[in-house]
Amino acid sequence: MKYGIALATALLLMSATNISAQEANTLAPPPPPELEEEKAEAAPAPEKKKKKLDHCGPQSAKTCDGLESVADLGVPAWKVGAMGAALCSKSAAIEATRKRRKDRIEYEERLEEIAEDNETEYTPWNPSESNTEFAQRTSSECETNKTYWCDEMQLAAAEISDPTAQASALSLVETACTPPK
């Protein structure tokens, strides 16, 4: 009798396990259409906004084009004009570096695609710093450049004794150092 109960219990457990295993192997029914509609209606997650640089970007050329020439500022303000030119030159150099890296990455991706299409081996370019490190470094350089030259221009403009030239110089500083809207 003991063995009969034990055998019956064992058979019961084995059949229950077998049914659970069969249920696990069967596919679940598709979700109801209402859930699919909700998924389709859900707005995609907003893209991460890139930090916009005040001065080192496509807008820097517009800012620098808007600066008056050194000759228009007059003799007392030549120093401020020269500093504005240095600010714009360094900003343009940083922007060019960022553009070259972006172009190089796009070029490398295209070369990789061509190699895959031709079934040839391709050794990709490996930059010395990650994209994040590069972006942080160039952003920091841009901010440092802007801060330094804007402070220097402000001081030089304040030292000008001629009120007309000082007003022109301060206008130049405002144009060069205030981010475009």
CSV table of N, CA and C in Angstrom, one decimal, residues 30-173:
chain,number,residue,atom,x,y,z
A,30,PRO,N,-1.2,36.0,-29.5
A,30,PRO,CA,-0.7,37.4,-29.7
A,30,PRO,C,-1.5,38.3,-28.8
A,31,PRO,N,-0.9,39.5,-28.5
A,31,PRO,CA,-1.6,40.5,-27.7
A,31,PRO,C,-2.8,41.0,-28.4
A,32,PRO,N,-3.8,41.4,-27.6
A,32,PRO,CA,-5.0,42.0,-28.2
A,32,PRO,C,-4.7,43.2,-29.1
A,33,PRO,N,-5.5,43.5,-30.1
A,33,PRO,CA,-5.2,44.6,-31.0
A,33,PRO,C,-5.2,46.0,-30.3
A,34,GLU,N,-5.8,46.1,-29.1
A,34,GLU,CA,-5.8,47.4,-28.4
A,34,GLU,C,-4.4,47.7,-27.9
A,35,LEU,N,-3.7,46.7,-27.5
A,35,LEU,CA,-2.3,47.0,-27.1
A,35,LEU,C,-1.4,47.4,-28.2
A,36,GLU,N,-1.6,46.8,-29.4
A,36,GLU,CA,-0.8,47.1,-30.5
A,36,GLU,C,-1.1,48.6,-30.9
A,37,GLU,N,-2.3,49.0,-30.9
A,37,GLU,CA,-2.7,50.4,-31.2
A,37,GLU,C,-2.0,51.4,-30.2
A,38,GLU,N,-2.0,51.0,-28.9
A,38,GLU,CA,-1.4,51.9,-27.9
A,38,GLU,C,0.1,52.0,-28.2
A,39,LYS,N,0.7,50.9,-28.6
A,39,LYS,CA,2.1,50.9,-28.9
A,39,LYS,C,2.4,51.9,-30.1
A,40,ALA,N,1.6,51.8,-31.1
A,40,ALA,CA,1.8,52.6,-32.3
A,40,ALA,C,1.5,54.1,-32.0
A,41,GLU,N,0.6,54.3,-31.1
A,41,GLU,CA,0.2,55.7,-30.8
A,41,GLU,C,1.3,56.4,-29.8
A,42,ALA,N,2.0,55.6,-29.1
A,42,ALA,CA,3.0,56.1,-28.1
A,42,ALA,C,4.0,56.9,-28.9
A,43,ALA,N,4.3,58.1,-28.4
A,43,ALA,CA,5.3,58.9,-29.0
A,43,ALA,C,6.7,58.4,-28.8
A,44,PRO,N,7.6,58.5,-29.7
A,44,PRO,CA,8.9,58.0,-29.5
A,44,PRO,C,9.6,58.9,-28.5
A,45,ALA,N,10.6,58.3,-27.8
A,45,ALA,CA,11.3,59.1,-26.8
A,45,ALA,C,12.0,60.2,-27.5
A,46,PRO,N,12.0,61.4,-26.9
A,46,PRO,CA,12.7,62.6,-27.5
A,46,PRO,C,14.2,62.3,-27.6
A,47,GLU,N,14.8,62.8,-28.7
A,47,GLU,CA,16.3,62.6,-28.8
A,47,GLU,C,17.0,63.5,-27.8
A,48,LYS,N,18.2,63.0,-27.4
A,48,LYS,CA,19.0,63.7,-26.5
A,48,LYS,C,19.5,65.0,-27.2
A,49,LYS,N,19.3,66.1,-26.5
A,49,LYS,CA,19.7,67.4,-27.2
A,49,LYS,C,21.2,67.5,-26.9
A,50,LYS,N,21.9,67.9,-28.0
A,50,LYS,CA,23.3,68.1,-27.9
A,50,LYS,C,23.5,69.5,-27.3
A,51,LYS,N,24.6,69.6,-26.5
A,51,LYS,CA,24.9,70.9,-25.9
A,51,LYS,C,25.4,71.8,-27.0
A,52,LYS,N,24.7,72.9,-27.1
A,52,LYS,CA,25.1,73.9,-28.2
A,52,LYS,C,26.2,74.8,-27.6
A,53,LEU,N,27.3,74.8,-28.4
A,53,LEU,CA,28.4,75.7,-28.0
A,53,LEU,C,28.1,77.1,-28.4
A,54,ASP,N,28.4,78.0,-27.5
A,54,ASP,CA,28.1,79.4,-27.7
A,54,ASP,C,28.9,80.0,-28.9
A,55,HIS,N,30.1,79.6,-29.1
A,55,HIS,CA,30.9,80.3,-30.1
A,55,HIS,C,31.5,79.4,-31.2
A,56,CYS,N,31.8,78.1,-30.8
A,56,CYS,CA,32.5,77.2,-31.8
A,56,CYS,C,31.4,76.3,-32.5
A,57,GLY,N,30.9,76.9,-33.5
A,57,GLY,CA,29.9,76.1,-34.3
A,57,GLY,C,29.6,76.9,-35.6
A,58,PRO,N,28.7,76.4,-36.3
A,58,PRO,CA,28.4,77.1,-37.6
A,58,PRO,C,28.0,78.6,-37.4
A,59,GLN,N,27.4,78.9,-36.2
A,59,GLN,CA,27.0,80.3,-36.0
A,59,GLN,C,28.2,81.2,-35.7
A,60,SER,N,29.4,80.6,-35.4
A,60,SER,CA,30.5,81.5,-35.1
A,60,SER,C,30.9,82.3,-36.3
A,61,ALA,N,30.8,81.7,-37.5
A,61,ALA,CA,31.2,82.4,-38.7
A,61,ALA,C,30.3,83.6,-38.9
A,62,LYS,N,29.0,83.4,-38.6
A,62,LYS,CA,28.1,84.5,-38.7
A,62,LYS,C,28.4,85.6,-37.7
A,63,THR,N,28.8,85.2,-36.5
A,63,THR,CA,29.2,86.2,-35.5
A,63,THR,C,30.4,87.0,-35.9
A,64,CYS,N,31.4,86.2,-36.4
A,64,CYS,CA,32.6,86.8,-36.8
A,64,CYS,C,32.5,87.7,-38.0
A,65,ASP,N,31.6,87.3,-38.9
A,65,ASP,CA,31.3,88.1,-40.1
A,65,ASP,C,30.7,89.5,-39.7
A,66,GLY,N,29.9,89.4,-38.6
A,66,GLY,CA,29.2,90.6,-38.2
A,66,GLY,C,30.1,91.6,-37.4
A,67,LEU,N,31.3,91.2,-37.1
A,67,LEU,CA,32.2,92.1,-36.4
A,67,LEU,C,32.7,93.2,-37.3
A,68,GLU,N,32.8,94.4,-36.8
A,68,GLU,CA,33.4,95.5,-37.6
A,68,GLU,C,34.9,95.3,-37.8
A,69,SER,N,35.4,95.8,-38.9
A,69,SER,CA,36.9,95.7,-39.1
A,69,SER,C,37.6,96.5,-38.1
A,70,VAL,N,38.8,96.2,-37.9
A,70,VAL,CA,39.7,96.9,-36.9
A,70,VAL,C,39.8,98.4,-37.3
A,71,ALA,N,39.9,98.7,-38.6
A,71,ALA,CA,40.0,100.1,-39.1
A,71,ALA,C,38.8,100.9,-38.7
A,72,ASP,N,37.6,100.3,-38.8
A,72,ASP,CA,36.4,101.0,-38.4
A,72,ASP,C,36.3,101.4,-37.0
A,73,LEU,N,37.0,100.7,-36.1
A,73,LEU,CA,36.9,101.0,-34.7
A,73,LEU,C,37.8,102.2,-34.3
A,74,GLY,N,38.8,102.5,-35.1
A,74,GLY,CA,39.6,103.6,-34.9
A,74,GLY,C,40.9,103.1,-34.2
A,75,VAL,N,41.9,104.0,-34.1
A,75,VAL,CA,43.2,103.7,-33.6
A,75,VAL,C,43.2,103.2,-32.1
A,76,PRO,N,42.4,103.9,-31.2
A,76,PRO,CA,42.5,103.4,-29.9
A,76,PRO,C,41.9,102.0,-29.6
A,77,ALA,N,41.1,101.6,-30.5
A,77,ALA,CA,40.4,100.3,-30.3
A,77,ALA,C,41.0,99.1,-31.1
A,78,TRP,N,42.2,99.4,-31.7
A,78,TRP,CA,42.8,98.3,-32.5
A,78,TRP,C,43.0,97.0,-31.7
A,79,LYS,N,43.3,97.2,-30.4
A,79,LYS,CA,43.6,96.1,-29.6
A,79,LYS,C,42.4,95.2,-29.4
A,80,VAL,N,41.2,95.8,-29.2
A,80,VAL,CA,40.0,95.1,-29.0
A,80,VAL,C,39.6,94.3,-30.3
A,81,GLY,N,39.8,95.0,-31.5
A,81,GLY,CA,39.6,94.3,-32.7
A,81,GLY,C,40.5,93.1,-33.0
A,82,ALA,N,41.8,93.3,-32.6
A,82,ALA,CA,42.7,92.2,-32.8
A,82,ALA,C,42.3,91.0,-31.9
A,83,MET,N,41.9,91.3,-30.6
A,83,MET,CA,41.4,90.2,-29.7
A,83,MET,C,40.2,89.5,-30.3
A,84,GLY,N,39.3,90.3,-30.9
A,84,GLY,CA,38.1,89.7,-31.5
A,84,GLY,C,38.5,88.8,-32.6
A,85,ALA,N,39.5,89.2,-33.4
A,85,ALA,CA,40.0,88.4,-34.5
A,85,ALA,C,40.6,87.1,-34.0
A,86,ALA,N,41.3,87.2,-32.9
A,86,ALA,CA,41.9,86.0,-32.2
A,86,ALA,C,40.8,85.1,-31.7
A,87,LEU,N,39.8,85.6,-31.1
A,87,LEU,CA,38.7,84.8,-30.6
A,87,LEU,C,38.0,84.1,-31.8
A,88,CYS,N,37.8,84.8,-32.9
A,88,CYS,CA,37.1,84.2,-34.0
A,88,CYS,C,38.0,83.1,-34.7
A,89,SER,N,39.3,83.4,-34.8
A,89,SER,CA,40.2,82.5,-35.4
A,89,SER,C,40.3,81.2,-34.6
A,90,LYS,N,40.4,81.3,-33.3
A,90,LYS,CA,40.5,80.0,-32.5
A,90,LYS,C,39.2,79.3,-32.5
A,91,SER,N,38.1,80.0,-32.5
A,91,SER,CA,36.8,79.3,-32.5
A,91,SER,C,36.6,78.6,-33.9
A,92,ALA,N,37.0,79.2,-35.0
A,92,ALA,CA,36.9,78.6,-36.3
A,92,ALA,C,37.8,77.4,-36.3
A,93,ALA,N,39.0,77.4,-35.7
A,93,ALA,CA,39.9,76.3,-35.7
A,93,ALA,C,39.3,75.1,-34.9
A,94,ILE,N,38.7,75.4,-33.8
A,94,ILE,CA,38.0,74.3,-33.0
A,94,ILE,C,36.9,73.7,-33.8
A,95,GLU,N,36.1,74.6,-34.5
A,95,GLU,CA,35.0,74.1,-35.3
A,95,GLU,C,35.5,73.3,-36.5
A,96,ALA,N,36.6,73.7,-37.1
A,96,ALA,CA,37.1,72.9,-38.2
A,96,ALA,C,37.6,71.5,-37.7
A,97,THR,N,38.2,71.5,-36.5
A,97,THR,CA,38.6,70.2,-35.9
A,97,THR,C,37.4,69.3,-35.7
A,98,ARG,N,36.4,69.8,-35.2
A,98,ARG,CA,35.1,69.0,-35.0
A,98,ARG,C,34.6,68.5,-36.3
A,99,LYS,N,34.6,69.4,-37.3
A,99,LYS,CA,34.0,69.0,-38.6
A,99,LYS,C,34.9,67.9,-39.3
A,100,ARG,N,36.2,68.1,-39.2
A,100,ARG,CA,37.1,67.1,-39.7
A,100,ARG,C,36.9,65.7,-39.1
A,101,ARG,N,36.7,65.7,-37.8
A,101,ARG,CA,36.5,64.4,-37.1
A,101,ARG,C,35.2,63.8,-37.5
A,102,LYS,N,34.1,64.6,-37.6
A,102,LYS,CA,32.8,64.1,-38.1
A,102,LYS,C,32.9,63.5,-39.5
A,103,ASP,N,33.6,64.2,-40.4
A,103,ASP,CA,33.8,63.8,-41.7
A,103,ASP,C,34.6,62.5,-41.8
A,104,ARG,N,35.6,62.4,-41.0
A,104,ARG,CA,36.5,61.2,-40.9
A,104,ARG,C,35.7,60.0,-40.5
A,105,ILE,N,34.8,60.2,-39.5
A,105,ILE,CA,34.0,59.1,-39.0
A,105,ILE,C,33.0,58.6,-40.1
A,106,GLU,N,32.4,59.5,-40.8
A,106,GLU,CA,31.5,59.2,-41.9
A,106,GLU,C,32.2,58.5,-43.0
A,107,TYR,N,33.4,59.0,-43.3
A,107,TYR,CA,34.2,58.4,-44.3
A,107,TYR,C,34.6,56.9,-44.0
A,108,GLU,N,35.0,56.7,-42.7
A,108,GLU,CA,35.4,55.4,-42.2
A,108,GLU,C,34.2,54.4,-42.3
A,109,GLU,N,33.0,54.9,-41.9
A,109,GLU,CA,31.8,54.1,-42.0
A,109,GLU,C,31.5,53.7,-43.5
A,110,ARG,N,31.7,54.6,-44.4
A,110,ARG,CA,31.5,54.3,-45.8
A,110,ARG,C,32.5,53.3,-46.3
A,111,LEU,N,33.8,53.4,-45.9
A,111,LEU,CA,34.8,52.5,-46.3
A,111,LEU,C,34.5,51.1,-45.8
A,112,GLU,N,34.0,51.0,-44.6
A,112,GLU,CA,33.6,49.7,-44.0
A,112,GLU,C,32.5,49.1,-44.8
A,113,GLU,N,31.5,49.9,-45.2
A,113,GLU,CA,30.4,49.3,-46.0
A,113,GLU,C,30.9,48.8,-47.3
A,114,ILE,N,31.8,49.5,-48.0
A,114,ILE,CA,32.4,49.1,-49.2
A,114,ILE,C,33.1,47.8,-49.1
A,115,ALA,N,33.9,47.7,-48.0
A,115,ALA,CA,34.7,46.5,-47.8
A,115,ALA,C,33.7,45.3,-47.6
A,116,GLU,N,32.7,45.5,-46.8
A,116,GLU,CA,31.7,44.4,-46.6
A,116,GLU,C,31.0,44.0,-48.0
A,117,ASP,N,30.7,45.0,-48.8
A,117,ASP,CA,30.1,44.7,-50.1
A,117,ASP,C,31.1,43.9,-51.0
A,118,ASN,N,32.3,44.3,-50.9
A,118,ASN,CA,33.3,43.6,-51.8
A,118,ASN,C,33.9,42.4,-51.1
A,119,GLU,N,33.5,42.1,-49.9
A,119,GLU,CA,33.9,41.0,-49.1
A,119,GLU,C,35.5,41.0,-49.0
A,120,THR,N,36.0,42.2,-48.7
A,120,THR,CA,37.4,42.3,-48.4
A,120,THR,C,37.6,42.7,-47.0
A,121,GLU,N,38.9,42.5,-46.5
A,121,GLU,CA,39.2,42.9,-45.2
A,121,GLU,C,39.5,44.4,-45.1
A,122,TYR,N,39.0,44.9,-44.0
A,122,TYR,CA,39.2,46.4,-43.8
A,122,TYR,C,39.7,46.6,-42.3
A,123,THR,N,40.7,47.4,-42.2
A,123,THR,CA,41.2,47.8,-40.9
A,123,THR,C,40.7,49.2,-40.6
A,124,PRO,N,39.8,49.4,-39.7
A,124,PRO,CA,39.2,50.7,-39.4
A,124,PRO,C,40.2,51.6,-38.7
A,125,TRP,N,40.0,52.9,-38.8
A,125,TRP,CA,40.7,53.9,-38.1
A,125,TRP,C,40.2,53.9,-36.6
A,126,ASN,N,41.2,53.9,-35.7
A,126,ASN,CA,40.9,54.0,-34.3
A,126,ASN,C,41.4,55.3,-33.7
A,127,PRO,N,40.5,56.2,-33.4
A,127,PRO,CA,40.9,57.5,-32.8
A,127,PRO,C,41.5,57.3,-31.4
A,128,SER,N,42.3,58.2,-31.1
A,128,SER,CA,43.0,58.1,-29.8
A,128,SER,C,42.1,58.4,-28.6
A,129,GLU,N,41.0,59.1,-28.9
A,129,GLU,CA,40.0,59.4,-27.8
A,129,GLU,C,38.6,59.1,-28.3
A,130,SER,N,37.8,58.7,-27.3
A,130,SER,CA,36.4,58.4,-27.7
A,130,SER,C,35.6,59.7,-28.2
A,131,ASN,N,34.5,59.5,-28.8
A,131,ASN,CA,33.7,60.6,-29.2
A,131,ASN,C,33.3,61.5,-28.1
A,132,THR,N,33.0,60.9,-26.9
A,132,THR,CA,32.6,61.7,-25.7
A,132,THR,C,33.7,62.5,-25.2
A,133,GLU,N,34.9,61.8,-25.1
A,133,GLU,CA,36.1,62.6,-24.7
A,133,GLU,C,36.4,63.7,-25.6
A,134,PHE,N,36.3,63.4,-26.9
A,134,PHE,CA,36.6,64.5,-27.9
A,134,PHE,C,35.7,65.7,-27.8
A,135,ALA,N,34.4,65.3,-27.7
A,135,ALA,CA,33.4,66.4,-27.5
A,135,ALA,C,33.6,67.2,-26.3
A,136,GLN,N,33.9,66.5,-25.2
A,136,GLN,CA,34.2,67.3,-23.9
A,136,GLN,C,35.4,68.1,-24.0
A,137,ARG,N,36.4,67.6,-24.6
A,137,ARG,CA,37.7,68.4,-24.7
A,137,ARG,C,37.5,69.6,-25.6
A,138,THR,N,36.9,69.4,-26.8
A,138,THR,CA,36.7,70.6,-27.7
A,138,THR,C,35.7,71.6,-27.1
A,139,SER,N,34.7,71.1,-26.4
A,139,SER,CA,33.7,72.0,-25.7
A,139,SER,C,34.4,72.8,-24.7
A,140,SER,N,35.3,72.2,-23.9
A,140,SER,CA,36.1,72.9,-22.9
A,140,SER,C,37.0,73.9,-23.5
A,141,GLU,N,37.7,73.5,-24.6
A,141,GLU,CA,38.6,74.4,-25.3
A,141,GLU,C,37.8,75.7,-25.8
A,142,CYS,N,36.6,75.4,-26.4
A,142,CYS,CA,35.8,76.5,-26.9
A,142,CYS,C,35.4,77.5,-25.8
A,143,GLU,N,34.9,76.9,-24.7
A,143,GLU,CA,34.5,77.7,-23.6
A,143,GLU,C,35.6,78.5,-23.0
A,144,THR,N,36.8,77.9,-22.8
A,144,THR,CA,38.0,78.6,-22.3
A,144,THR,C,38.4,79.7,-23.2
A,145,ASN,N,38.4,79.4,-24.5
A,145,ASN,CA,38.8,80.4,-25.5
A,145,ASN,C,37.9,81.6,-25.4
A,146,LYS,N,36.6,81.4,-25.4
A,146,LYS,CA,35.6,82.4,-25.4
A,146,LYS,C,35.8,83.3,-24.1
A,147,THR,N,35.8,82.6,-23.0
A,147,THR,CA,36.0,83.3,-21.7
A,147,THR,C,37.2,84.1,-21.7
A,148,TYR,N,38.3,83.6,-22.1
A,148,TYR,CA,39.6,84.3,-22.0
A,148,TYR,C,39.5,85.6,-22.9
A,149,TRP,N,39.2,85.4,-24.2
A,149,TRP,CA,39.2,86.5,-25.1
A,149,TRP,C,38.2,87.5,-24.8
A,150,CYS,N,37.0,87.1,-24.3
A,150,CYS,CA,35.9,88.1,-24.0
A,150,CYS,C,36.3,88.9,-22.8
A,151,ASP,N,36.9,88.3,-21.8
A,151,ASP,CA,37.4,89.0,-20.6
A,151,ASP,C,38.5,90.0,-21.0
A,152,GLU,N,39.4,89.6,-21.8
A,152,GLU,CA,40.5,90.5,-22.3
A,152,GLU,C,39.9,91.6,-23.1
A,153,MET,N,39.0,91.3,-24.0
A,153,MET,CA,38.4,92.4,-24.8
A,153,MET,C,37.6,93.4,-24.0
A,154,GLN,N,36.9,92.9,-23.0
A,154,GLN,CA,36.2,93.8,-22.0
A,154,GLN,C,37.1,94.7,-21.3
A,155,LEU,N,38.2,94.2,-20.8
A,155,LEU,CA,39.2,95.0,-20.1
A,155,LEU,C,39.8,96.0,-21.1
A,156,ALA,N,40.2,95.6,-22.3
A,156,ALA,CA,40.8,96.5,-23.2
A,156,ALA,C,39.8,97.6,-23.6
A,157,ALA,N,38.6,97.3,-23.8
A,157,ALA,CA,37.6,98.3,-24.2
A,157,ALA,C,37.3,99.3,-23.1
A,158,ALA,N,37.4,98.8,-21.8
A,158,ALA,CA,37.2,99.7,-20.7
A,158,ALA,C,38.3,100.7,-20.6
A,159,GLU,N,39.5,100.3,-21.0
A,159,GLU,CA,40.7,101.2,-20.9
A,159,GLU,C,40.7,102.3,-22.0
A,160,ILE,N,39.9,102.3,-23.0
A,160,ILE,CA,39.9,103.3,-24.0
A,160,ILE,C,39.3,104.6,-23.5
A,161,SER,N,40.1,105.7,-23.7
A,161,SER,CA,39.7,107.0,-23.2
A,161,SER,C,38.7,107.7,-24.1
A,162,ASP,N,38.8,107.5,-25.4
A,162,ASP,CA,37.9,108.2,-26.3
A,162,ASP,C,36.5,107.6,-26.2
A,163,PRO,N,35.4,108.4,-25.8
A,163,PRO,CA,34.1,107.8,-25.6
A,163,PRO,C,33.5,107.1,-26.9
A,164,THR,N,33.7,107.7,-28.0
A,164,THR,CA,33.2,107.1,-29.3
A,164,THR,C,33.9,105.8,-29.6
A,165,ALA,N,35.2,105.8,-29.5
A,165,ALA,CA,35.9,104.5,-29.7
A,165,ALA,C,35.6,103.5,-28.7
A,166,GLN,N,35.4,103.9,-27.4
A,166,GLN,CA,35.0,103.0,-26.4
A,166,GLN,C,33.7,102.4,-26.6
A,167,ALA,N,32.7,103.2,-27.1
A,167,ALA,CA,31.4,102.7,-27.4
A,167,ALA,C,31.5,101.7,-28.5
A,168,SER,N,32.3,102.0,-29.6
A,168,SER,CA,32.4,101.0,-30.7
A,168,SER,C,33.1,99.7,-30.2
A,169,ALA,N,34.1,99.9,-29.4
A,169,ALA,CA,34.8,98.7,-28.9
A,169,ALA,C,33.8,97.8,-28.0
A,170,LEU,N,33.1,98.5,-27.1
A,170,LEU,CA,32.1,97.7,-26.3
A,170,LEU,C,31.0,97.1,-27.1
A,171,SER,N,30.7,97.7,-28.2
A,171,SER,CA,29.7,97.1,-29.2
A,171,SER,C,30.3,95.9,-29.8
A,172,LEU,N,31.6,95.9,-30.2
A,172,LEU,CA,32.3,94.8,-30.7
A,172,LEU,C,32.3,93.6,-29.7
A,173,VAL,N,32.6,94.0,-28.5
A,173,VAL,CA,32.7,92.9,-27.4
A,173,VAL,C,31.3,92.3,-27.3
